[in-house]
Amino acid sequence: MIKINKDLIEEHGINEEEYQFILESLNREPSITELGIFSAMWSEHCSYKSSKTWLRKLPTKNSKVIQGPGENAGVIDLGDGDAAVFKMESHNHPSFIEPYQGAATGVGGIMRDVFTMGARPVALLNSIRFGDVSHPKTKHLLNGVVSGIGGYGNCMGVPTVGGEVEFNSCYNDNILVNAMCVGVARIDKIFYSKATGIGNSVVYVGSKTGRDGIHGATMASAEFDDDSDEKRPTVQVGDPFAEKLLLEACLELMKKDVIIAIQDMGAAGLTSSAVEMASKGNVGIDLNLDLVPCRETEMSAYEIMLSESQERMLMIIEPDKEQEAKAVFDKWGLDFAIIGILTDTNHLVINHHDQLKAEIRLDILESGAPSYNRPYKIIKEEEFDQSLIKEKNDLPLKILERLLNSPNLCSRKWVWEQYDHMVMNDTVFRPGGDSAIVRVHGTNKGLAISTDSTPRYCSADPIEGGRQVIAESWRNITSVGATPIAITDCMNFGNPEKEEIMGQFAGVVTGMIEACETLNYPVVSGNVSLYNETNGKGINPTPAIGGVGLIEDLNHFSTPHIKREGDNILLLGETNGYLGQSIYAKEILNITSGLPPKVDLKSEKEIGDTVRDLININKIDTVHDVSDGGFLVALAEMSISGNIGVKISLDKENINDKFLFGEDQGRYIISIPDKQMSEITKILNDKEIFFQKVGKAFGKKLIINNNEEVEIENLKNLHENWFNEYLEE
């Protein structure tokens, strides 16, 4: 029998105060299995003990929300009985230790969250961040993560349709791998995790349990140090072919009237799934671990309960439906085992080898989990010093070339070409635009999906950064003509026990709340990943936002590529030339100080609603939002993707770096034919939308006021070759 001591308690991430509460609640010392269960359920990853006070303040409802936070994934109404089911989660620490498997199992896990709800996954996206390009580990991690994402998603036959990649030294020892999945289900066939029915069977399905992933949830809730490689055994090992079988078996069984509740075995494995299901239903649960299918011999109760082996589910079914359910899983060659029963005790009871290994009141594990109102301090940068901006001798197009060939503005084509983005044949618009578009199968409706984050803004001013990240997501969904409905988030931060880090979290959430409310864009699911630090050095605050919107009629949507020569190019929204926290300031001037640009949410909504209306009445079909890199970068992207040049005509006072590369918010570039010019400008004027004509689509060059020009083909080569050149070095 293992003796519980101070060192063991600390190894499990439980502090002195928490352990004292355990002793008082149990009225005895916990067994090693019980200690492991408390460790997992009370980890940051599972309990959100440092963040839930703030998360509860986020808007979670609107007229389209069917299910908000608290389930495996969020659910929104798409009309005609269809629903979108989606969520984003992190797999940061595992991906740093073992990049391929860490990223792969992150993709597998998020898909299980979606199909557990009864939805067939139709799209994958990601938000991934690596250290400085010169760091010795960056290339290895980049190759491993991208391969892992592609390897799992491609094998599952689910298209990866979008994402984002960033390089920054703050991620040198803490890369971020956030995976998002979107599925489609019928509203009347949504499945939930609430266990009900005293005497009903607890059923284990899927792959066998091994020793991989033990302490995964605890590891994800702790800082790294120089010995992080020693945690490699806590990284799960994925099998996408087994998951494909599990997906099809679950969806087949869901067509029958059999499943009462179902839950993915994700973080903390059998522990979290059993505890969460029973707690939601206010019932007890008894488990006999002798009946759990194991692929390794002599596994202890502790190991079985805490294993994070992949491709497993826990279901509640009525005893008289067991054989019907078993037949389905036998057909797909998967394990099916009755491992327990629901009781009226409100306790978790675990037996193994005829011994009682754990008996814990469920309320202690769930509602009794610690909740901390941690002290915080919101710190902002000083106002951006405009005197630092000195016009470069370089001509604007030379600066543009440098920016397009920089790590954080170059094309991500090398990344997304490794993903199958056309499988299932419902991908309408591929990666590389403001939002991906995926057809709702068998209909003429489309889902617009994007992932967005701007950590440099959040670091400089957490509240403004929180506003901006929501607005940016909303803008990207709007740019394709979709109505933004809801978001999922993945909140990546450092150590919340530090006031300034907790201040970053509090500030970002505060800004998000304001933007979500103004834009009617609630949070329906998500994940918090804290303690992203190594040796005391944390990452920039990185709230990744996965946005979902609806295109009612796929005959009406827009893309960013210029489609016709002769089109007029209009810039919507005011440009004041703000360069604080811009990529121009970092890449060209080597300045990273100052505040980010302000977000005017009222103006954001007015302009965005107008753009969407114009798309939906078929008045415009070319739209691109202006974000990283500013106006000239956005325009160049439109020219490159459409292989059509632009003859730019600007007032002399606007031929400057501030106007061309400033990152003022709430702006769009649109392209419209001459015959529609008067009608569209009248609409814009009537709605008091500020705009200016900035050029005309023409030829194969980008030309500024007939003074400077560059071939579009040259820009395209610079834009698309950075990754290849970097990885070949």
XYZ file of C-alpha atoms in Angstrom:
729
model
C 0.000 0.000 0.000
C 1.371 3.398 -1.032
C 1.785 5.830 1.843
C 0.499 9.354 1.202
C 3.125 11.940 2.117
C 3.835 15.610 1.455
C 5.994 14.985 -1.614
C 3.353 12.756 -3.187
C 0.654 15.328 -2.562
C 2.769 18.040 -4.204
C 3.503 15.790 -7.169
C -0.239 15.577 -7.718
C -0.587 19.356 -7.877
C -2.595 19.621 -4.663
C -1.705 22.374 -2.211
C -1.845 22.173 1.574
C -5.235 23.908 1.882
C -6.806 21.680 -0.777
C -5.463 18.542 0.882
C -6.873 19.605 4.226
C -10.286 19.977 2.575
C -9.949 16.447 1.185
C -9.194 15.083 4.658
C -12.190 16.881 6.149
C -14.515 15.768 3.362
C -13.511 12.118 3.500
C -12.979 12.117 7.255
C -9.918 10.022 6.548
C -6.746 9.886 4.505
C -7.340 9.245 0.788
C -6.091 6.148 -0.972
C -3.578 6.627 -3.774
C -6.387 6.093 -6.295
C -8.507 8.725 -4.592
C -5.579 11.127 -4.498
C -5.133 10.663 -8.247
C -8.837 11.291 -8.847
C -8.769 14.496 -6.816
C -5.607 15.575 -8.616
C -7.226 15.159 -12.020
C -10.645 16.606 -11.215
C -9.202 19.571 -9.352
C -6.583 20.376 -11.961
C -6.867 23.650 -13.837
C -7.540 21.663 -16.984
C -10.656 20.016 -15.554
C -11.940 22.329 -12.809
C -11.047 25.794 -14.179
C -10.406 26.771 -10.576
C -8.562 29.988 -11.449
C -10.743 30.999 -14.379
C -14.363 30.007 -13.792
C -15.150 33.141 -11.788
C -14.413 35.149 -14.930
C -15.754 32.678 -17.474
C -19.211 32.838 -15.877
C -19.424 36.503 -16.915
C -19.160 35.783 -20.647
C -22.347 36.079 -22.757
C -23.475 32.571 -23.716
C -26.909 32.991 -25.302
C -28.697 34.409 -28.288
C -31.699 33.310 -30.340
C -29.618 30.737 -32.247
C -27.887 29.048 -29.282
C -29.236 25.595 -28.425
C -26.479 24.549 -26.019
C -23.912 26.778 -24.403
C -20.902 25.954 -22.204
C -21.107 22.913 -19.949
C -21.402 20.127 -22.497
C -18.879 18.403 -24.740
C -19.455 21.102 -27.365
C -21.674 24.082 -28.127
C -24.696 23.804 -30.409
C -26.345 26.452 -32.599
C -29.481 26.393 -34.752
C -28.938 26.536 -38.527
C -32.618 26.368 -39.416
C -34.559 23.591 -41.167
C -33.847 21.235 -38.256
C -30.047 21.420 -38.719
C -27.567 22.298 -36.004
C -23.847 23.066 -35.921
C -21.867 21.516 -33.073
C -18.406 22.922 -32.382
C -15.601 23.409 -29.911
C -11.933 24.331 -29.659
C -9.435 22.834 -27.211
C -5.739 23.009 -26.446
C -3.082 20.314 -26.554
C -0.146 22.552 -25.807
C 2.105 20.758 -23.357
C 1.821 17.338 -25.039
C 2.658 18.890 -28.426
C 5.817 20.484 -27.098
C 7.012 17.196 -25.608
C 5.981 14.982 -28.532
C 4.810 17.206 -31.430
C 3.347 14.595 -33.763
C 1.326 12.631 -31.206
C 0.505 15.716 -29.157
C -1.034 17.485 -32.157
C -2.626 14.320 -33.553
C -4.384 13.406 -30.320
C -5.489 17.008 -29.920
C -7.309 16.669 -33.244
C -8.712 13.277 -32.253
C -9.931 14.578 -28.915
C -11.758 17.572 -30.323
C -13.491 15.401 -32.912
C -14.745 13.073 -30.179
C -16.187 16.072 -28.333
C -18.238 16.817 -31.441
C -19.439 13.381 -32.493
C -20.237 12.533 -28.870
C -23.037 15.082 -29.275
C -24.427 13.174 -32.268
C -22.840 15.326 -34.959
C -20.800 14.171 -37.916
C -17.573 16.236 -38.052
C -17.426 18.253 -41.276
C -14.502 20.623 -40.699
C -11.292 20.966 -38.710
C -9.342 24.152 -38.037
C -6.375 24.992 -35.880
C -4.529 27.817 -34.194
C -0.850 26.995 -33.722
C 2.074 29.020 -32.397
C 5.777 28.398 -32.358
C 8.884 30.090 -31.026
C 11.217 32.393 -32.917
C 12.214 31.035 -36.319
C 15.867 31.052 -35.196
C 15.191 28.884 -32.134
C 16.811 25.442 -32.514
C 13.577 23.538 -31.782
C 11.199 25.526 -33.988
C 11.644 23.625 -37.268
C 11.329 20.256 -35.520
C 8.188 21.333 -33.673
C 6.649 22.928 -36.767
C 7.156 19.814 -38.882
C 5.897 17.491 -36.146
C 2.772 19.471 -35.286
C 1.719 20.056 -38.897
C 2.301 16.382 -39.696
C 0.313 15.307 -36.631
C -2.647 17.532 -37.483
C -2.677 16.364 -41.092
C -2.024 12.714 -40.258
C -4.991 12.366 -37.913
C -7.477 14.537 -39.787
C -6.639 13.037 -43.180
C -7.030 9.481 -41.886
C -10.405 10.375 -40.377
C -11.596 11.769 -43.689
C -12.487 15.152 -42.194
C -11.230 18.223 -44.106
C -8.939 20.739 -42.420
C -10.221 23.978 -43.895
C -8.497 26.792 -42.037
C -6.304 27.990 -39.238
C -3.525 30.333 -38.247
C 0.216 30.095 -37.556
C 2.367 32.557 -35.621
C 6.035 32.694 -34.663
C 7.165 34.590 -31.585
C 9.996 34.100 -29.107
C 7.526 33.947 -26.196
C 6.533 30.474 -27.470
C 10.111 29.158 -27.624
C 9.513 26.692 -24.803
C 5.714 26.657 -24.801
C 4.215 26.153 -28.218
C 0.445 26.326 -28.575
C -1.626 23.780 -30.469
C -5.345 24.582 -30.420
C -7.683 22.397 -32.479
C -11.247 23.205 -33.523
C -13.888 20.883 -34.926
C -17.297 21.667 -36.404
C -19.958 19.046 -36.955
C -23.519 18.984 -38.228
C -26.432 17.176 -36.590
C -30.214 17.157 -36.610
C -31.618 19.181 -33.739
C -33.784 16.286 -32.603
C -30.738 14.001 -32.470
C -28.437 15.921 -30.126
C -26.939 13.754 -27.376
C -25.903 14.947 -23.927
C -23.754 13.682 -21.072
C -26.265 13.779 -18.188
C -26.497 10.277 -16.700
C -29.991 9.302 -15.523
C -31.861 6.185 -14.444
C -30.921 4.325 -11.271
C -29.837 0.813 -12.238
C -28.856 1.736 -15.788
C -25.648 0.292 -17.154
C -22.341 2.134 -17.460
C -20.786 1.020 -20.730
C -17.200 1.371 -21.939
C -16.722 1.409 -25.733
C -13.825 1.929 -28.122
C -10.167 1.089 -27.797
C -8.486 -0.642 -24.877
C -6.950 1.214 -21.945
C -3.176 1.493 -21.674
C -0.685 3.434 -19.622
C -0.327 6.320 -22.066
C -1.526 9.715 -20.975
C -1.527 9.116 -17.214
C -1.350 12.499 -15.464
C -2.083 14.257 -18.748
C -4.592 16.662 -17.180
C -2.250 17.369 -14.280
C 0.669 17.989 -16.636
C -1.454 20.395 -18.653
C -2.027 22.368 -15.454
C 1.607 22.885 -14.496
C 4.568 24.925 -15.621
C 7.383 23.377 -17.607
C 11.019 23.347 -16.638
C 14.263 21.990 -18.090
C 13.151 18.448 -17.311
C 9.934 18.605 -19.343
C 11.113 15.848 -21.672
C 10.781 13.472 -18.747
C 7.008 13.918 -19.039
C 6.958 12.220 -22.444
C 5.096 9.167 -21.035
C 2.158 11.439 -20.190
C 1.581 12.145 -23.896
C -1.268 10.121 -25.371
C -0.856 7.937 -28.454
C -3.518 8.224 -31.110
C -4.972 5.768 -33.609
C -7.106 7.614 -36.184
C -8.271 4.393 -37.805
C -9.716 3.217 -34.478
C -11.371 6.619 -34.046
C -12.946 6.361 -37.500
C -14.507 3.051 -36.443
C -15.644 4.589 -33.157
C -17.203 7.531 -34.999
C -19.206 5.332 -37.318
C -20.256 2.958 -34.518
C -21.463 5.815 -32.300
C -23.372 7.531 -35.101
C -24.983 4.229 -36.084
C -26.078 3.509 -32.521
C -27.368 7.081 -32.173
C -29.933 6.351 -34.860
C -31.494 3.816 -32.489
C -33.349 4.635 -29.250
C -30.601 3.253 -27.024
C -28.215 5.886 -25.643
C -29.311 7.802 -22.529
C -26.031 9.712 -22.106
C -22.610 9.656 -23.670
C -19.278 11.244 -22.839
C -15.846 11.243 -24.432
C -12.983 9.977 -22.250
C -10.739 13.008 -22.720
C -8.629 14.734 -20.093
C -8.462 12.551 -16.958
C -9.986 9.683 -18.920
C -12.428 7.404 -17.123
C -12.264 9.606 -14.033
C -13.613 12.778 -15.602
C -16.184 11.056 -17.813
C -17.664 9.035 -14.941
C -17.656 11.909 -12.464
C -19.070 14.510 -14.853
C -21.846 12.261 -16.165
C -23.013 11.162 -12.729
C -22.772 14.659 -11.249
C -24.892 16.191 -14.021
C -27.586 13.589 -13.388
C -27.347 13.832 -9.597
C -26.802 10.075 -9.345
C -24.093 7.810 -8.006
C -21.861 5.571 -10.089
C -20.235 2.243 -9.176
C -17.379 0.954 -11.361
C -15.757 -2.492 -11.433
C -12.352 -1.964 -13.003
C -11.873 -5.698 -13.501
C -14.250 -5.299 -16.440
C -12.386 -2.450 -18.179
C -10.708 -3.654 -21.409
C -6.968 -3.167 -20.919
C -4.145 -3.678 -23.419
C -1.487 -3.921 -20.712
C -1.250 -6.426 -17.888
C -1.441 -5.743 -14.174
C -2.706 -2.199 -14.487
C -3.610 -0.712 -11.118
C -6.870 1.036 -10.301
C -4.936 4.286 -10.227
C -3.620 3.708 -13.753
C -6.962 2.627 -15.194
C -8.798 5.615 -13.752
C -6.212 8.179 -14.878
C -5.179 6.762 -18.237
C -5.853 9.096 -21.151
C -5.691 6.407 -23.793
C -7.482 7.645 -26.864
C -10.531 6.625 -28.870
C -12.747 5.693 -25.878
C -16.291 6.623 -24.823
C -18.488 6.101 -21.788
C -22.219 5.538 -22.308
C -25.280 5.061 -20.159
C -27.830 2.609 -21.533
C -30.755 0.633 -20.158
C -29.932 -3.006 -19.329
C -32.427 -4.367 -21.823
C -30.684 -2.454 -24.626
C -27.218 -3.868 -23.924
C -27.272 -6.604 -26.561
C -28.593 -4.294 -29.259
C -25.804 -1.823 -28.512
C -23.153 -4.526 -28.281
C -24.070 -5.848 -31.720
C -23.228 -2.476 -33.258
C -19.802 -2.277 -31.648
C -19.071 -5.924 -32.441
C -19.826 -5.119 -36.084
C -17.191 -2.349 -36.046
C -14.648 -4.482 -34.200
C -14.571 -2.352 -31.040
C -14.605 -3.231 -27.359
C -17.941 -3.075 -25.576
C -17.958 -3.709 -21.827
C -20.476 -3.195 -19.035
C -18.228 -1.783 -16.321
C -20.670 -0.343 -13.814
C -24.108 0.790 -12.742
C -25.860 4.011 -11.755
C -26.876 4.197 -8.101
C -28.799 6.505 -5.783
C -25.808 7.127 -3.496
C -24.358 10.223 -5.183
C -20.968 8.567 -4.639
C -18.231 7.423 -6.964
C -17.381 3.879 -5.900
C -14.479 1.991 -7.483
C -13.693 -1.672 -6.983
C -10.728 -3.596 -8.364
C -9.665 -7.155 -7.653
C -12.375 -7.470 -4.995
C -11.024 -4.437 -3.143
C -12.628 -1.038 -2.568
C -10.189 1.424 -4.167
C -12.183 4.630 -3.889
C -15.392 5.996 -2.467
C -15.934 9.733 -2.820
C -19.015 11.941 -2.710
C -19.444 13.346 -6.192
C -20.277 16.822 -4.975
C -16.814 17.020 -3.403
C -15.213 16.321 -6.773
C -17.435 18.619 -8.808
C -19.030 21.511 -6.917
C -16.517 21.075 -4.110
C -13.605 21.727 -6.428
C -11.601 24.820 -5.447
C -12.556 28.143 -6.947
C -10.061 30.974 -6.620
C -10.636 34.699 -6.942
C -6.992 35.322 -7.613
C -5.651 38.839 -7.195
C -4.909 40.553 -10.460
C -3.328 43.660 -11.876
C -4.128 44.831 -15.403
C -1.014 46.362 -16.937
C -1.004 48.294 -20.197
C 1.802 49.594 -22.346
C 2.393 53.313 -22.598
C 0.830 55.252 -25.458
C 2.592 54.607 -28.706
C 5.312 57.182 -29.309
C 4.638 58.458 -32.819
C 8.027 60.168 -32.883
C 9.576 56.692 -33.161
C 8.019 56.375 -36.591
C 10.480 57.728 -39.037
C 9.726 57.287 -42.693
C 12.073 54.770 -44.217
C 14.026 55.545 -47.307
C 12.622 52.338 -48.766
C 9.807 52.790 -51.235
C 6.412 51.422 -50.085
C 6.484 48.443 -52.437
C 9.956 47.453 -51.213
C 8.586 47.468 -47.669
C 5.604 45.447 -48.891
C 7.952 42.828 -50.331
C 9.750 42.509 -47.002
C 6.470 42.136 -45.122
C 4.995 39.546 -47.490
C 8.161 37.481 -47.076
C 8.195 37.724 -43.258
C 7.283 34.772 -41.002
C 3.996 36.191 -39.731
C 2.638 37.610 -42.980
C 3.773 35.104 -45.568
C 1.326 32.644 -47.121
C 0.482 29.569 -45.013
C 0.131 27.512 -48.214
C 2.927 25.100 -47.184
C 0.941 24.300 -44.042
C -2.527 23.808 -45.443
C -1.381 21.923 -48.529
C -0.436 19.094 -46.152
C -4.044 18.818 -45.048
C -6.823 17.250 -47.049
C -9.225 20.152 -47.287
C -11.560 18.800 -49.974
C -12.528 15.369 -48.617
C -16.321 14.947 -48.144
C -16.747 17.242 -51.170
C -18.536 19.982 -49.198
C -15.681 22.489 -48.942
C -16.856 25.551 -50.872
C -13.925 27.869 -50.131
C -10.546 26.455 -49.168
C -7.952 27.740 -46.673
C -6.305 31.044 -47.385
C -9.232 33.467 -47.115
C -10.880 35.368 -44.290
C -13.093 32.364 -43.488
C -13.459 28.862 -44.786
C -16.879 27.938 -46.189
C -18.325 24.441 -45.861
C -21.685 23.403 -47.323
C -24.262 21.969 -44.952
C -24.529 18.639 -46.730
C -27.549 18.230 -48.960
C -28.558 21.896 -48.665
C -27.633 25.228 -50.192
C -26.577 26.629 -46.805
C -22.976 27.215 -45.850
C -21.014 27.387 -42.625
C -18.401 30.130 -42.443
C -15.626 29.253 -39.993
C -12.453 31.001 -38.883
C -9.852 31.018 -36.112
C -8.301 34.263 -34.919
C -6.039 35.692 -32.233
C -3.763 38.705 -31.878
C -1.561 38.057 -28.820
C 0.586 41.157 -29.284
C -2.507 43.339 -28.865
C -3.637 41.403 -25.777
C -0.204 41.705 -24.203
C -0.015 45.478 -24.741
C -3.584 46.181 -23.570
C -5.569 43.137 -22.393
C -8.982 44.835 -22.476
C -8.521 46.348 -25.935
C -6.992 43.074 -27.132
C -10.045 41.182 -25.854
C -12.339 43.513 -27.797
C -10.216 43.197 -30.911
C -9.993 39.416 -31.032
C -13.791 39.106 -30.992
C -14.197 41.899 -33.534
C -11.593 40.322 -35.821
C -13.411 36.981 -35.734
C -16.757 38.657 -36.388
C -15.216 40.637 -39.271
C -13.754 37.530 -40.901
C -17.098 35.725 -40.790
C -18.833 38.829 -42.122
C -16.317 39.203 -44.975
C -17.665 36.134 -46.762
C -21.275 37.245 -46.368
C -22.174 35.043 -43.400
C -24.122 36.079 -40.330
C -21.818 35.534 -37.321
C -23.664 33.410 -34.756
C -21.360 32.258 -31.963
C -17.812 31.443 -30.956
C -15.752 28.863 -29.171
C -12.582 29.976 -27.429
C -9.289 28.576 -26.248
C -7.762 30.805 -23.576
C -3.991 30.309 -23.438
C -2.202 32.158 -20.634
C 0.720 31.856 -18.231
C 0.709 31.291 -14.474
C -2.511 32.694 -12.929
C -0.874 32.843 -9.510
C 1.036 35.899 -10.766
C -0.993 39.098 -10.492
C 0.051 40.443 -13.872
C -0.853 37.166 -15.635
C -4.204 36.956 -13.896
C -4.632 40.590 -14.916
C -4.097 39.627 -18.536
C -6.828 37.009 -18.248
C -9.251 39.311 -16.437
C -8.604 42.121 -18.903
C -9.027 39.986 -22.008
C -12.290 38.495 -20.698
C -13.550 42.002 -19.862
C -12.908 43.132 -23.443
C -14.435 39.961 -24.862
C -17.616 40.465 -22.850
C -18.132 43.941 -24.268
C -17.511 42.850 -27.847
C -19.619 39.687 -27.598
C -22.556 41.685 -26.233
C -22.302 44.484 -28.802
C -21.925 42.115 -31.757
C -24.423 39.502 -30.460
C -21.694 36.904 -30.742
C -21.796 34.692 -27.618
C -19.390 32.016 -26.361
C -20.937 28.526 -26.500
C -17.946 26.320 -25.703
C -14.239 26.448 -25.072
C -11.204 25.618 -23.050
C -8.729 27.329 -20.728
C -5.031 26.455 -20.812
C -3.021 28.073 -18.023
C 0.526 27.653 -16.728
C 1.999 28.013 -20.202
C 5.368 28.900 -18.727
C 8.851 27.453 -18.663
C 11.307 28.381 -15.954
C 9.077 31.281 -14.947
C 8.795 32.836 -18.417
C 5.247 32.880 -19.753
C 3.700 33.215 -23.184
C 1.867 36.277 -24.438
C -1.845 36.143 -23.548
C -3.321 34.198 -26.441
C -7.106 33.891 -26.581
C -7.805 31.899 -29.744
C -11.317 32.439 -31.088
C -13.140 30.017 -33.355
C -16.034 31.773 -35.039
C -19.002 30.186 -36.821
C -21.534 31.913 -39.041
C -24.281 30.949 -41.477
C -24.643 31.692 -45.178
C -28.329 31.172 -45.901
C -27.846 30.835 -49.656
C -24.564 29.763 -51.211
C -25.480 31.661 -54.356
C -24.486 34.736 -52.361
C -21.045 34.795 -50.767
C -17.793 36.629 -51.302
C -14.100 35.773 -51.465
C -11.015 37.967 -51.155
C -9.534 37.478 -54.641
C -10.008 40.195 -57.265
C -12.098 38.711 -60.069
C -12.310 41.300 -62.839
C -10.067 43.850 -64.477
C -11.615 47.284 -64.436
C -13.203 46.896 -60.994
C -13.046 49.860 -58.657
C -11.220 49.220 -55.386
C -12.813 50.838 -52.327
C -11.486 50.993 -48.772
C -14.286 51.068 -46.188
C -13.708 52.468 -42.711
C -11.486 55.284 -41.539
C -7.708 55.067 -41.716
C -5.734 57.140 -39.245
C -2.505 55.244 -39.808
C -2.069 53.655 -36.389
C 1.164 51.678 -36.169
C 1.293 50.714 -32.478
C 1.830 46.923 -32.106
C 1.710 46.574 -35.891
C 3.694 44.012 -37.821
C 5.247 46.925 -39.737
C 6.589 48.381 -36.481
C 8.118 45.047 -35.493
C 9.471 43.873 -38.832
C 10.590 47.176 -40.335
C 11.347 49.384 -37.329
C 12.092 46.689 -34.737
C 9.671 48.409 -32.341
C 7.347 46.301 -30.164
C 6.216 48.980 -27.702
C 3.041 51.026 -27.514
C -0.680 50.365 -27.331
C -2.692 48.498 -29.978
C -5.250 50.259 -32.190
C -8.615 51.106 -30.651
C -11.718 49.141 -31.544
C -14.901 51.108 -32.140
C -17.499 48.363 -31.705
C -20.399 50.554 -32.842
C -18.627 51.428 -36.081
C -17.456 47.816 -36.430
C -21.046 46.604 -36.410
C -22.389 49.316 -38.712
C -19.765 48.745 -41.406
C -19.860 44.968 -41.102
C -23.657 44.793 -41.316
C -23.556 46.977 -44.440
C -20.908 44.799 -46.104
C -22.896 41.655 -45.354
C -26.088 43.183 -46.735
C -24.312 44.123 -49.964
C -23.031 40.580 -50.374
C -26.418 39.041 -49.664
C -28.177 41.150 -52.303
C -25.481 40.199 -54.818
C -24.017 43.691 -55.115
C -20.447 42.716 -54.194
C -18.551 39.421 -54.433
C -15.016 40.498 -53.521
C -14.283 41.473 -49.914
C -11.209 41.284 -47.701
C -10.893 42.606 -44.189
C -7.863 44.728 -43.329
C -5.890 43.338 -40.422
C -2.243 42.315 -39.933
C 0.042 44.414 -42.105
C -2.566 47.027 -42.953
C -4.143 48.233 -46.196
C -1.327 47.555 -48.672
C -0.734 44.014 -47.436
C -4.475 43.228 -47.667
C -4.656 44.646 -51.186
C -1.587 42.682 -52.254
C -3.186 39.480 -50.933
C -6.273 40.198 -53.021
C -4.162 40.754 -56.139
C -2.036 37.668 -55.587
C -5.008 35.357 -55.032
C -6.843 36.733 -58.071
C -3.739 37.165 -60.253
C -4.930 40.632 -61.198
C -2.994 43.819 -60.511
C -4.202 47.128 -59.110
C -3.380 50.617 -60.196
C -3.433 52.404 -56.846
C -4.414 56.077 -56.844
C -3.983 57.863 -53.526
C -3.827 61.447 -52.391
C -0.248 62.519 -51.876
C -0.702 62.807 -48.092
C -1.655 59.104 -47.973
C 1.507 57.856 -49.656
C 3.160 57.147 -46.360
C 3.876 54.152 -44.174
C 1.197 55.025 -41.623
C -1.621 54.928 -44.151
C -0.270 51.973 -46.089
C 0.691 49.718 -43.173
C -1.278 50.976 -40.163
C -3.571 48.428 -38.522
C -6.642 50.583 -37.824
C -9.596 48.322 -37.069
C -13.029 47.890 -38.654
C -11.921 48.181 -42.295
C -12.705 46.239 -45.477
C -11.509 46.420 -49.068
C -14.165 45.724 -51.709
C -13.992 45.421 -55.496
C -16.934 46.563 -57.640
C -17.590 47.034 -61.389
C -18.199 50.485 -62.867
C -21.872 49.724 -63.557
C -22.555 49.205 -59.840
C -20.404 52.038 -58.570
C -23.072 54.707 -58.232
C -25.601 52.382 -56.593
C -23.148 51.031 -54.038
C -21.612 54.387 -53.159
C -25.121 55.762 -52.630
C -25.874 52.906 -50.186
C -22.626 53.604 -48.349
C -23.345 57.330 -48.187
C -26.927 56.769 -47.035
C -25.646 54.570 -44.189
C -22.909 57.117 -43.428
C -20.160 54.569 -44.003
C -16.815 56.262 -44.606
C -15.095 55.035 -47.775
C -12.558 56.105 -50.340
C -11.717 54.894 -53.803
C -8.113 53.720 -53.730
C -7.565 52.296 -57.193
C -8.660 50.156 -60.099
C -8.030 46.511 -60.962
C -5.651 46.471 -63.889
C -3.053 44.255 -65.533
C -0.524 42.105 -63.697
C 1.227 44.721 -61.596
C 0.707 46.611 -58.369
C 1.274 50.269 -59.235
C 1.234 53.225 -56.818
C 0.391 56.599 -58.432
C 2.354 55.655 -61.570
C 5.564 56.121 -59.568
C 6.351 52.637 -58.349
C 5.349 49.186 -59.556
C 5.950 45.489 -58.949
C 4.875 42.356 -60.814
C 2.141 40.383 -59.071
C 4.047 37.203 -59.891
C 7.069 38.503 -57.971
C 4.909 39.281 -54.938
C 3.333 35.834 -55.163
C 6.723 34.113 -55.170
C 7.891 36.118 -52.176
C 4.624 35.482 -50.364
C 4.485 31.729 -50.937
C 8.145 30.707 -50.700
C 9.065 31.666 -47.143
C 8.176 28.328 -45.549
C 9.981 26.283 -48.201
C 13.107 28.414 -47.953
C 13.019 28.341 -44.142
C 12.635 24.582 -43.896
C 15.339 23.951 -46.510
C 17.940 26.000 -44.640
